[in-house]
XYZ file of C-alpha atoms in Angstrom:
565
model
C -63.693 50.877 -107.335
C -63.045 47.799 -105.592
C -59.820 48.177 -105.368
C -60.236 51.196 -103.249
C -62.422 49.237 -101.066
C -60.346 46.319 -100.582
C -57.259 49.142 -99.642
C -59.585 50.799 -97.419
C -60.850 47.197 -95.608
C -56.564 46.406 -94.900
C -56.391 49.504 -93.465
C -59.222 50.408 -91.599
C -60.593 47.017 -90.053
C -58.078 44.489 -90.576
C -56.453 43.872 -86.867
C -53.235 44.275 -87.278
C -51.819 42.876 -84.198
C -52.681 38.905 -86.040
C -49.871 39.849 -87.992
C -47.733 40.298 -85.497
C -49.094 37.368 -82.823
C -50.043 34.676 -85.282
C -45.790 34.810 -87.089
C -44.534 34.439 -83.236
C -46.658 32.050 -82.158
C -46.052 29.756 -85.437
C -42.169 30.153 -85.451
C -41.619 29.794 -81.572
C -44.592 26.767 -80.596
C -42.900 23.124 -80.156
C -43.594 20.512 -82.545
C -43.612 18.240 -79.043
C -44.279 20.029 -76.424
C -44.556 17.325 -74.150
C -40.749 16.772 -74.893
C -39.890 20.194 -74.136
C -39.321 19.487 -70.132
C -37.665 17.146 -67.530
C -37.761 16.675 -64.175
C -35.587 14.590 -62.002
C -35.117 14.485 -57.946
C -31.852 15.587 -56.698
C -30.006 16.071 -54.070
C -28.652 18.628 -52.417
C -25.149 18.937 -50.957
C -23.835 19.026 -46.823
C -24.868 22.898 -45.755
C -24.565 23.100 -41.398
C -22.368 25.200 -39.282
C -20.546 23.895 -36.186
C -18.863 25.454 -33.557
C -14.914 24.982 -33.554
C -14.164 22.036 -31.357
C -11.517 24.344 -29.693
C -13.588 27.219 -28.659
C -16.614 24.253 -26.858
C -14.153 24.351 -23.902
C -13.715 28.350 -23.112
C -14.253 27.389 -19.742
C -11.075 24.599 -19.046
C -8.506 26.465 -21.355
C -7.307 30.089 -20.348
C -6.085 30.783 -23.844
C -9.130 29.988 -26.163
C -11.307 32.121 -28.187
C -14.990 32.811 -27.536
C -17.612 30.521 -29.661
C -16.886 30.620 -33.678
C -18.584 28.523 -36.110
C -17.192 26.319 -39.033
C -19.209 26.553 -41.931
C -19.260 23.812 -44.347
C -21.344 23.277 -47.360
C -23.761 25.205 -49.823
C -25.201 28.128 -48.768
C -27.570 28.168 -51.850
C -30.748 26.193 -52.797
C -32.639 28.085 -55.627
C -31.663 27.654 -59.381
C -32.686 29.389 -62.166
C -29.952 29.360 -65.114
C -29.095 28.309 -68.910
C -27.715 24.497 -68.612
C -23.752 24.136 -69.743
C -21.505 21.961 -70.080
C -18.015 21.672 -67.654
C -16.255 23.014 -71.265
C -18.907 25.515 -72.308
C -19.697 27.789 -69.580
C -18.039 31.078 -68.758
C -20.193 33.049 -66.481
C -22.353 33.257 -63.046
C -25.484 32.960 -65.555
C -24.429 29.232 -66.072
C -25.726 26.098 -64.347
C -22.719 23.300 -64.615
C -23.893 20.074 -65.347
C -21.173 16.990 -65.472
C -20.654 14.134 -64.352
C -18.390 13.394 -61.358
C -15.910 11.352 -63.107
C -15.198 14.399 -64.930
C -15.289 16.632 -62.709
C -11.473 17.503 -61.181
C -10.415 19.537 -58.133
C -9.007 22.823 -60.105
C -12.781 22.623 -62.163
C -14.746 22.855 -59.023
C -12.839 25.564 -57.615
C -12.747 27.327 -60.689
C -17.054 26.670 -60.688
C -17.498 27.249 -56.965
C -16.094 30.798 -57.388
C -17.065 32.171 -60.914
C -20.355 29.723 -62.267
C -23.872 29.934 -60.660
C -24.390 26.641 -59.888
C -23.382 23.262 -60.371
C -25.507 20.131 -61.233
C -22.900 16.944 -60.668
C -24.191 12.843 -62.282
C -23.498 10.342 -60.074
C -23.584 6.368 -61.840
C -26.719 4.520 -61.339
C -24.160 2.045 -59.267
C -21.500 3.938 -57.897
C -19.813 0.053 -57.458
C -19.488 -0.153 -61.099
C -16.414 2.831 -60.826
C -12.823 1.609 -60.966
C -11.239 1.884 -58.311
C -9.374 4.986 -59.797
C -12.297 6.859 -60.016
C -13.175 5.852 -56.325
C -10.542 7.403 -55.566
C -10.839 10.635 -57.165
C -14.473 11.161 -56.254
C -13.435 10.109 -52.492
C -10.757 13.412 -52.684
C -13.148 15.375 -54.837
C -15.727 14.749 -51.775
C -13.044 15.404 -49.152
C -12.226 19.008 -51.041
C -15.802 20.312 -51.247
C -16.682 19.531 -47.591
C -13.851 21.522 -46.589
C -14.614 24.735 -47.984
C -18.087 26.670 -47.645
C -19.479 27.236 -51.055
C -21.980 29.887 -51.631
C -23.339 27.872 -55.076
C -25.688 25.584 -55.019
C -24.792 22.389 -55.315
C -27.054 19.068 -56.417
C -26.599 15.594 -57.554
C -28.574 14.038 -59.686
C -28.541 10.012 -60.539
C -27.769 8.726 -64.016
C -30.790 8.705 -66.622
C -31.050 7.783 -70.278
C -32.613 11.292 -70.024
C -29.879 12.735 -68.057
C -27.298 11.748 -70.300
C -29.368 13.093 -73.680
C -29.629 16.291 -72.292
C -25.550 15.908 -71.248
C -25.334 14.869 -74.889
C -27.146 18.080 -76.438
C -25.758 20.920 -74.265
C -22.086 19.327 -74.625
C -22.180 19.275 -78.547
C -24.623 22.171 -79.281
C -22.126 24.257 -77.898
C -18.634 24.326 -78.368
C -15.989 26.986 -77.478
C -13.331 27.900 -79.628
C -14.226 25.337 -82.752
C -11.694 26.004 -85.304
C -12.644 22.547 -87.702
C -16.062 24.432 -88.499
C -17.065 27.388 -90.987
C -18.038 30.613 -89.495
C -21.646 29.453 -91.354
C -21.511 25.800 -90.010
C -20.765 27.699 -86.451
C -23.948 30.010 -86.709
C -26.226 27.920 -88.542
C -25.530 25.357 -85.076
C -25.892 27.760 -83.028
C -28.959 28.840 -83.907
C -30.486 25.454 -84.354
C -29.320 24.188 -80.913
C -31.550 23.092 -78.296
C -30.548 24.352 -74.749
C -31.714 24.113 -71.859
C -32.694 26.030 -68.622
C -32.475 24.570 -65.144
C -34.476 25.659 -62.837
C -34.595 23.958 -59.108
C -37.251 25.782 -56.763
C -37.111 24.235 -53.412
C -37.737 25.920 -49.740
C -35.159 28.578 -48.365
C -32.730 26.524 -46.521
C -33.358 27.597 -42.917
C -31.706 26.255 -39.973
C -34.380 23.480 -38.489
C -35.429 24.320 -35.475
C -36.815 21.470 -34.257
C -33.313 19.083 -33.839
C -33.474 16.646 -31.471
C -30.877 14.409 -31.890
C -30.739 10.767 -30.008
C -28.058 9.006 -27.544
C -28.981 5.781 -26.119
C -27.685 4.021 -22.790
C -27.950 0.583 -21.573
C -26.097 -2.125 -18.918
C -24.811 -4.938 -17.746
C -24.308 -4.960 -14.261
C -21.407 -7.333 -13.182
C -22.285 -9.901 -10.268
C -21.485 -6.989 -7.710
C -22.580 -3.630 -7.772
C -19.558 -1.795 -6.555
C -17.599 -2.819 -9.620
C -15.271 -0.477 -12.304
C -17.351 -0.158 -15.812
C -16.107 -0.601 -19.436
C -17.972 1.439 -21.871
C -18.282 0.466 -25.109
C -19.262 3.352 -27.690
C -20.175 3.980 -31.121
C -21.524 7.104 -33.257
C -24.752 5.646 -35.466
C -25.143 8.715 -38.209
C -23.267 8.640 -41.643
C -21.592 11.470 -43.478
C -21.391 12.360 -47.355
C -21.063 15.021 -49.529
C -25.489 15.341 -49.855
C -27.092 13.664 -46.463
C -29.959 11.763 -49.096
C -26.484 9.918 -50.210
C -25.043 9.121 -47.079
C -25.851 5.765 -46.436
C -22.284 4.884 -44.351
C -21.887 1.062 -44.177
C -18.785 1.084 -42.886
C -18.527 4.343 -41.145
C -20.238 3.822 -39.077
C -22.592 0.932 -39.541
C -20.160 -1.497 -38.459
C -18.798 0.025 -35.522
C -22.630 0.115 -34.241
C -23.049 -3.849 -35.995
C -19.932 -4.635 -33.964
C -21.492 -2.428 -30.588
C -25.133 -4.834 -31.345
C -22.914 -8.047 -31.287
C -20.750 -7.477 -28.531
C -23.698 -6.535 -27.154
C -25.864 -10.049 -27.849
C -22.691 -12.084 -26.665
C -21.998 -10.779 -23.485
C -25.427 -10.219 -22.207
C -25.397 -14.210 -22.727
C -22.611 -14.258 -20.529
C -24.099 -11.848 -17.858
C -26.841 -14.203 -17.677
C -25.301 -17.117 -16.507
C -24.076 -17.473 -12.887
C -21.140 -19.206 -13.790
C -20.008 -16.577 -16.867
C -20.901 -13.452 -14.407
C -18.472 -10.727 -15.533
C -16.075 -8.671 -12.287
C -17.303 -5.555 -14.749
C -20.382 -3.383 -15.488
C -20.622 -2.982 -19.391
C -22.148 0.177 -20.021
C -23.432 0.007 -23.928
C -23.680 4.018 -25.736
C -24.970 4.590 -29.343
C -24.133 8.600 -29.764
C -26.070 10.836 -32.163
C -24.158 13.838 -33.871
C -21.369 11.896 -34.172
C -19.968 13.573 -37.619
C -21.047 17.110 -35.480
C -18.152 17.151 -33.059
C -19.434 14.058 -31.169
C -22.239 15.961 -29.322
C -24.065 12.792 -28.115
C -20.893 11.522 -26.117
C -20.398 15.225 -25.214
C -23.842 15.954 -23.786
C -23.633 12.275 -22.168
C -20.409 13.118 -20.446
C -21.528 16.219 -19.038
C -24.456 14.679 -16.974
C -22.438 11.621 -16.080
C -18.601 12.572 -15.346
C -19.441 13.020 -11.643
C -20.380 9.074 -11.867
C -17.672 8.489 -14.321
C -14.817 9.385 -12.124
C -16.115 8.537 -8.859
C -14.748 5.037 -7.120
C -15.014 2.438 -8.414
C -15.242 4.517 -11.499
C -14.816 3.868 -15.551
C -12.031 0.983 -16.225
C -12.079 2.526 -20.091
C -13.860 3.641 -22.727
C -13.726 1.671 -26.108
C -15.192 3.485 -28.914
C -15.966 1.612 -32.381
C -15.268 3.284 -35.293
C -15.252 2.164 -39.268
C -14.222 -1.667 -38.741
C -14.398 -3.287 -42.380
C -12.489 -1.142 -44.418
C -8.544 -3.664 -44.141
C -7.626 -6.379 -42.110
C -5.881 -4.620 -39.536
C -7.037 -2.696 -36.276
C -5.805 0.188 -34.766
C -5.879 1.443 -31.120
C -6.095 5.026 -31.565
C -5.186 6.765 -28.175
C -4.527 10.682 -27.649
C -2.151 9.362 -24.638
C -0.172 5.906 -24.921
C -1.321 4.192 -22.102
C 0.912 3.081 -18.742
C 0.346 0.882 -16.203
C 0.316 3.249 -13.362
C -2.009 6.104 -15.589
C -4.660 3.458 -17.478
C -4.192 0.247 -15.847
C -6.851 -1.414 -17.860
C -6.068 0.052 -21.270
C -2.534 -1.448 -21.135
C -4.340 -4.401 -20.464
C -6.743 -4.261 -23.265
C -3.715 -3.476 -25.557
C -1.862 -6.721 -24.517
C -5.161 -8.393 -25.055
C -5.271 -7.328 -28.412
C -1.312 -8.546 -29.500
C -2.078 -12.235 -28.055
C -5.398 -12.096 -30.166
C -3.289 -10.762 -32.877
C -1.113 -13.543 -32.715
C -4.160 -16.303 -32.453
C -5.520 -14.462 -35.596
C -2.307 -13.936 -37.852
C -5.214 -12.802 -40.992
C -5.780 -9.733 -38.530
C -2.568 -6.740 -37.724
C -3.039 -4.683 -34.372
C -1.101 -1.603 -34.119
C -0.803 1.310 -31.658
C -1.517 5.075 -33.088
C -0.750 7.855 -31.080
C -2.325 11.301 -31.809
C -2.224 14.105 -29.769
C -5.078 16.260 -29.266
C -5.017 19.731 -30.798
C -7.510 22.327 -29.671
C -7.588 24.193 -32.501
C -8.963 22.117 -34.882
C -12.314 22.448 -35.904
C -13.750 19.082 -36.069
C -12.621 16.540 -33.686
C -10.783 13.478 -35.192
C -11.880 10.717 -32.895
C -14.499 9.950 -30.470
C -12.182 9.011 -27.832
C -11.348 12.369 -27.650
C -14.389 13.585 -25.862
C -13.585 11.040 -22.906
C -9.925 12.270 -22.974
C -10.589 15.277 -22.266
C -12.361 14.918 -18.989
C -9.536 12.710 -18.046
C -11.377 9.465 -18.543
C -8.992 6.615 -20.049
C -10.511 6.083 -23.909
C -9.345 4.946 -27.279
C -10.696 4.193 -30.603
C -10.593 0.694 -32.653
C -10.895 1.352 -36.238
C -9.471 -0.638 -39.459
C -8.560 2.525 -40.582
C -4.511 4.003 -39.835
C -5.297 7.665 -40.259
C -8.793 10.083 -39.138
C -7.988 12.003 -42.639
C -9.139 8.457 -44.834
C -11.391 10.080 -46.914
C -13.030 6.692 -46.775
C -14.409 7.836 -43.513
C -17.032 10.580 -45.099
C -18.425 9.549 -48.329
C -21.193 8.640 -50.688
C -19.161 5.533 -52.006
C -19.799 3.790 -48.896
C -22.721 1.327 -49.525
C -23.668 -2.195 -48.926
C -22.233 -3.415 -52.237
C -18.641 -1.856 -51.601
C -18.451 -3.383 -47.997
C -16.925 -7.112 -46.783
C -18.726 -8.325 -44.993
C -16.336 -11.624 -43.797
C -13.775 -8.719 -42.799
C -16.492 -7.935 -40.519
C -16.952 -10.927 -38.844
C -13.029 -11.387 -38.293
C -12.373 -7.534 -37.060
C -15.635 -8.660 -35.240
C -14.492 -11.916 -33.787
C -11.040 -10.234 -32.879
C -12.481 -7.655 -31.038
C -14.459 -10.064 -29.007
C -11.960 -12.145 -27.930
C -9.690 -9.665 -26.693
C -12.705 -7.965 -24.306
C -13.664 -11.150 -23.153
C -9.654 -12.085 -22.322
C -10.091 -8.972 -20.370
C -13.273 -8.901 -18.666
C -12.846 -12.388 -17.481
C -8.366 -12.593 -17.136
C -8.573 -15.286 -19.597
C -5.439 -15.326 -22.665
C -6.699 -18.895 -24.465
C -9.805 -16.863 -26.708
C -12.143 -20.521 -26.279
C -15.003 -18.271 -24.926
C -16.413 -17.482 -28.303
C -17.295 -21.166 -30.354
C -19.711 -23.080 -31.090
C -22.995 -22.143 -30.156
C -22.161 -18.831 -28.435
C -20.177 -17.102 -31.472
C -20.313 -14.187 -33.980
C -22.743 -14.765 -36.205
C -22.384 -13.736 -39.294
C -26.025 -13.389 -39.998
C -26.495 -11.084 -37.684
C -24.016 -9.088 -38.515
C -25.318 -9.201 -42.053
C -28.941 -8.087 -41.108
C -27.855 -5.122 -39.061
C -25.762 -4.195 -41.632
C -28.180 -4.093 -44.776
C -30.952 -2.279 -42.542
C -28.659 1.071 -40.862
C -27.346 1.354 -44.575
C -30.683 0.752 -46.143
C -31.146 4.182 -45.391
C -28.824 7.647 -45.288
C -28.433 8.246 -41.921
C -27.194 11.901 -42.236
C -27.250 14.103 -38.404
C -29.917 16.078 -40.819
C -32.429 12.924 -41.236
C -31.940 11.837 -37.958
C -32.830 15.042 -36.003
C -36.710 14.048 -35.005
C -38.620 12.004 -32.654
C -39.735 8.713 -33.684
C -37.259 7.695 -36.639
C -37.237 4.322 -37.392
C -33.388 4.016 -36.982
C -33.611 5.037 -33.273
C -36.068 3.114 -32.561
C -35.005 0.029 -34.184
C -31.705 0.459 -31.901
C -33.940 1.147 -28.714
C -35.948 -1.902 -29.484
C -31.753 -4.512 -29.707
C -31.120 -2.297 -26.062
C -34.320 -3.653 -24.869
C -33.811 -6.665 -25.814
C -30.120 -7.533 -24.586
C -29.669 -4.999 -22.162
C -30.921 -2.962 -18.730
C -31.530 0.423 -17.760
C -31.659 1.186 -21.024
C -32.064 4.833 -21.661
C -33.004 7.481 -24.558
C -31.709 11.119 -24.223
C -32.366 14.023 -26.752
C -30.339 16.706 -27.274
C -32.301 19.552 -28.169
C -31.335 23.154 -29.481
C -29.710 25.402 -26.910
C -29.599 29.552 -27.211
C -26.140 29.159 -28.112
C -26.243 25.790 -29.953
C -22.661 23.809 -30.945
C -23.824 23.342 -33.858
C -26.408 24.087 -36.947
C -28.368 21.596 -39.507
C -30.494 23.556 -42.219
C -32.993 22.631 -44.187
C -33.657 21.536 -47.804
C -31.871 17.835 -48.536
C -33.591 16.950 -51.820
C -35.780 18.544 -54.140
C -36.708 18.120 -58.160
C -34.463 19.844 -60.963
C -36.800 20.659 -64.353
C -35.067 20.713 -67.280
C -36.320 23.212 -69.871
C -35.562 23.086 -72.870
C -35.048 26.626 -74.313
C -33.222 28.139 -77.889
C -29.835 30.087 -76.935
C -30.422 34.243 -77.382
C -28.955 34.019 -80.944
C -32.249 32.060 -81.813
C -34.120 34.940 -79.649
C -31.906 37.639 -82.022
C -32.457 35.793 -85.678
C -35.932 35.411 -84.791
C -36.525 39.181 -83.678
C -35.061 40.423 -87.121
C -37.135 37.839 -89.378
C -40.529 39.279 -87.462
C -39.455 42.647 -87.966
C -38.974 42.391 -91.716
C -41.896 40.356 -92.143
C -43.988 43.092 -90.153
C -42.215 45.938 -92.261
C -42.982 44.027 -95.327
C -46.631 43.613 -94.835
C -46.517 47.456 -93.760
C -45.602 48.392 -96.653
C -47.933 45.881 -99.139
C -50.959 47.707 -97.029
C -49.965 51.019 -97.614
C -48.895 50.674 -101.080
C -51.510 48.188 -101.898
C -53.110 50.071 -105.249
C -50.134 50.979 -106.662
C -48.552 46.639 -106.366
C -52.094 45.866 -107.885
C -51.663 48.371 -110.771
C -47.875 46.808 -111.396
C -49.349 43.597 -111.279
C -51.912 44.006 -113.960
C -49.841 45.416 -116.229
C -47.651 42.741 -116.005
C -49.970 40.372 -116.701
C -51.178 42.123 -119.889
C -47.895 42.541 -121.386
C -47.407 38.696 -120.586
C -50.575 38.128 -122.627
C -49.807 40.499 -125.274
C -46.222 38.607 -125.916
């Protein structure tokens, strides 16, 4: 009798579904759940658009194309995909994660077509690389910013944590293993831990809001009716992700060197005796990695002034001046005596410094400006091309130096005495100019480069990324640390935004950083295995229900025969 009761209690008011909840919830729950997730920040790579320096002067050439823009960078910003390694991925459902030392130029373009997304570790200290693997991150950064990528693309800086989860998803799963069993294989594989990456930042619109700085300031010479010299320098960075760009070198030191040339001459101006026959007209451009648009807004409102009697002498521009002991006069037009006067000057100014200062090379490099290029090379260029006389001093030979755009450029990979010679050399040669003096005694004892000063401008531009994309508000603390050293040294000292036009030369979009969480997650084999056990543990307890009397019966007669024996 009971037995029938008990058989009719299973099947009539036992819930059912606890059979089915209670097994999935056992087998799939985390012993740790708390270790079952990890977030990091990262940082996302270069996305903006410019307009092709070739078609921003329709109007002067007869043969060039209406407005086009260069795209560079990823298009992308969400992530939601399974985490692989660089070896263990094969489809768009893949997230790459490696490190950049591994990473090589034929993997990225086989990724940046075919995977979904790509995660790239860059060293705690990017100082500790050799210099090998400077130099293959420098061309690795150099390729991706010279294609547009539709991926997205993040880095993410080193971790203990980083490098387990590296660890797990590189040995958990491994292509084509031939040492292990076809048992070893699946019994891994379904006891792997992998791991889902999932990045959920803002859509990546352009910013509407850009408003990106040039600032102006003087030294009028002891006349007023005199020729100027204009001394310029770009003050944004570049990298492959603007949160890495902190640009040291390019172009921290060209501005450093602007600051100090700056300090020393407007001692000079202020002395009676040291009055120079010149204006010095001081520019810091913003935009300068976006086609130069600060000197190419500037020029627009001034070239009236600029080429009306008594006119601009020359423009020097500063550009990257720590990376070798050797500067460069980069000119789109070697310079004559009856064309630019006061260039061939300069340049004879700079092979007698040359030869006070034999630890310092000067050479001439002549480039010729091509319109079809998208970016433009070389600040001078801008000036050029309104027929103003211009060149560039850099310490680099060629505008292609990778060195010129990347992440690798920090404090700790910068010289800082190289800085203070290029600086000193520089000096010398302006002030052999500005006042027709060849000895180079000017600069000594208490009026000379100072090294500390230097130093602190230095450590505070690259104590921060200065990307055009961080720089394109009101009130940043980088403009208006450089407003407050105009004020200080020099007059008339002006601040002009650029703002966003209806038919804007360039683009910056949003989304520069954002957090990565790392799930960690069992690969679908896991998902499969598990399915099947629940099903025949489901079927099984089916069929102990529904056949409930009869397994009792079996079992009590086994147990009397048992007893019997």
């Amino acid at each position: 009798m009971w037995i029938e009761e008990a058989e009719e209690l299973f099947k009539g008011y036992f819930p059912y579904y606890l059979l089915i909840v209670l097994p999935m919830f056992i087998i799939i729950s985390p012993i740790k759940p708390a270790s079952a997730a990890y977030d990091f920040p990262v940082y996302r790579m270069q996305h903006f658009d410019v307009v092709a320096f070739s078609t921003q002067y329709s109007g002067s050439f007869p043969n060039s194309t209406p407005k086009q823009n260069g795209q560079f960078g990823s298009r992308s910003a969400s992530v939601n995909l399974e985490a692989r390694s660089l070896h263990s991925w094969s489809t768009s459902r893949h997230c790459v994660v490696t490190r950049i030392q591994d990473l090589t130029v034929d993997h990225f373009h086989n990724i940046r077509n075919k995977a979904g997304a790509l995660l790239i570790i860059i060293p705690e200290d990017l100082s500790s690389l050799s210099i090998e693997e400077k130099q293959h991150l420098m061309v690795l950064e150099d390729v991706m910013l010279s294609h547009e990528i539709q991926i997205p693309v993040y880095f993410v800086t080193w971790t203990p944590e980083i490098e387990k989860i590296l660890g797990e998803i590189s040995t958990n799963i491994v292509p084509e293993d031939k040492v292990k069993s076809a048992a070893e294989t699946l019994v891994n594989s379904i006891a792997a831990n992998g791991y889902q990456v999932v990045i959920n930042p803002r859509s990546p619109n352009a910013k509407q809001d850009v408003q990106i700085a040039t600032l102006t300031g003087s030294l009028p010479g002891y006349d007023g009716n005199l020729p100027a010299i204009i001394v310029v320098a770009h003050y944004d960075s570049f990298g492959v992700a603007p949160e890495l760009s902190f640009g040291a070198d390019s172009n921290g030191s060209g501005v450093a060197v602007l600051l100090e040339l700056m300090r020393l001459f407007s001692v000079l101006y202020s002395d009676p005796k040291t009055h120079g026959k010149y204006n010095m007209i001081f520019a810091l451009s913003g935009g300068g990695k976006l086609n130069y648009i600060g000197s190419k807004k500037w020029l627009e409102e001034e070239h009236t002034d600029l080429n009306t009697n008594p006119g601009v002498n020359y423009v020097m521009c500063l550009d990257t001046l720590a990376a070798s002991d050797s500067i460069y006069m980069h000119v789109s037009k070697p310079p004559n005596a009856t064309a630019a006067p006061g260039a061939v000057v300069f340049m004879d100014n700079l092979n007698a410094t040359a030869q006070r200062h034999t630890t310092v090379n000067f050479d001439l490099i002549h480039k010729r400006i091509h319109l079809r290029e998208i970016l433009l090379p070389w600040e001078h260029e801008r000036y050029s091309l309104k027929r103003v006389h211009a060149f560039t001093l850099s310490s680099l030979k060629n505008h292609k130096d990778p060195y010129r755009r990347t992440i690798l450029d920090t404090t700790k990979n910068f010289n800082m005495d190289r800085l203070v010679q290029n600086t000193q050399f520089i000096a010398e040669a302006l002030a052999g100019f500005v006042y027709n003096a060849s000895d180079g005694n000017l600069f000594g004892g208490t009026l000379k480069v100072e090294h500390s000063h230097l130093e602190a401008w230095i450590r505070f531009l690259s104590s921060q990324p200065r990307s055009p994309q961080l720089l394109s508000g009101k009130d940043n603390p980088v403009v208006n640390f450089l407003k407050d050293s105009f004020n200080k040294y020099l007059r008339n000292v002006q601040v002009k935004y650029i703002v966003h036009e209806k038919d804007p030369d360039f683009v910056l979009y949003e989304v520069t950083k954002s957090t990565v969480n790392f799930y960690s997650v069992k690969p679908a084999v896991f998902d499969l295995i598990l399915t099947l056990i629940i099903v025949v543990y489901l079927g099984g307890v089916y069929l102990v229900i529904q056949n409930f009397s009869g397994l009792y019966k079996v079992a009590c007669n086994v147990t009397k025969k048992s007893k019997v024996q």
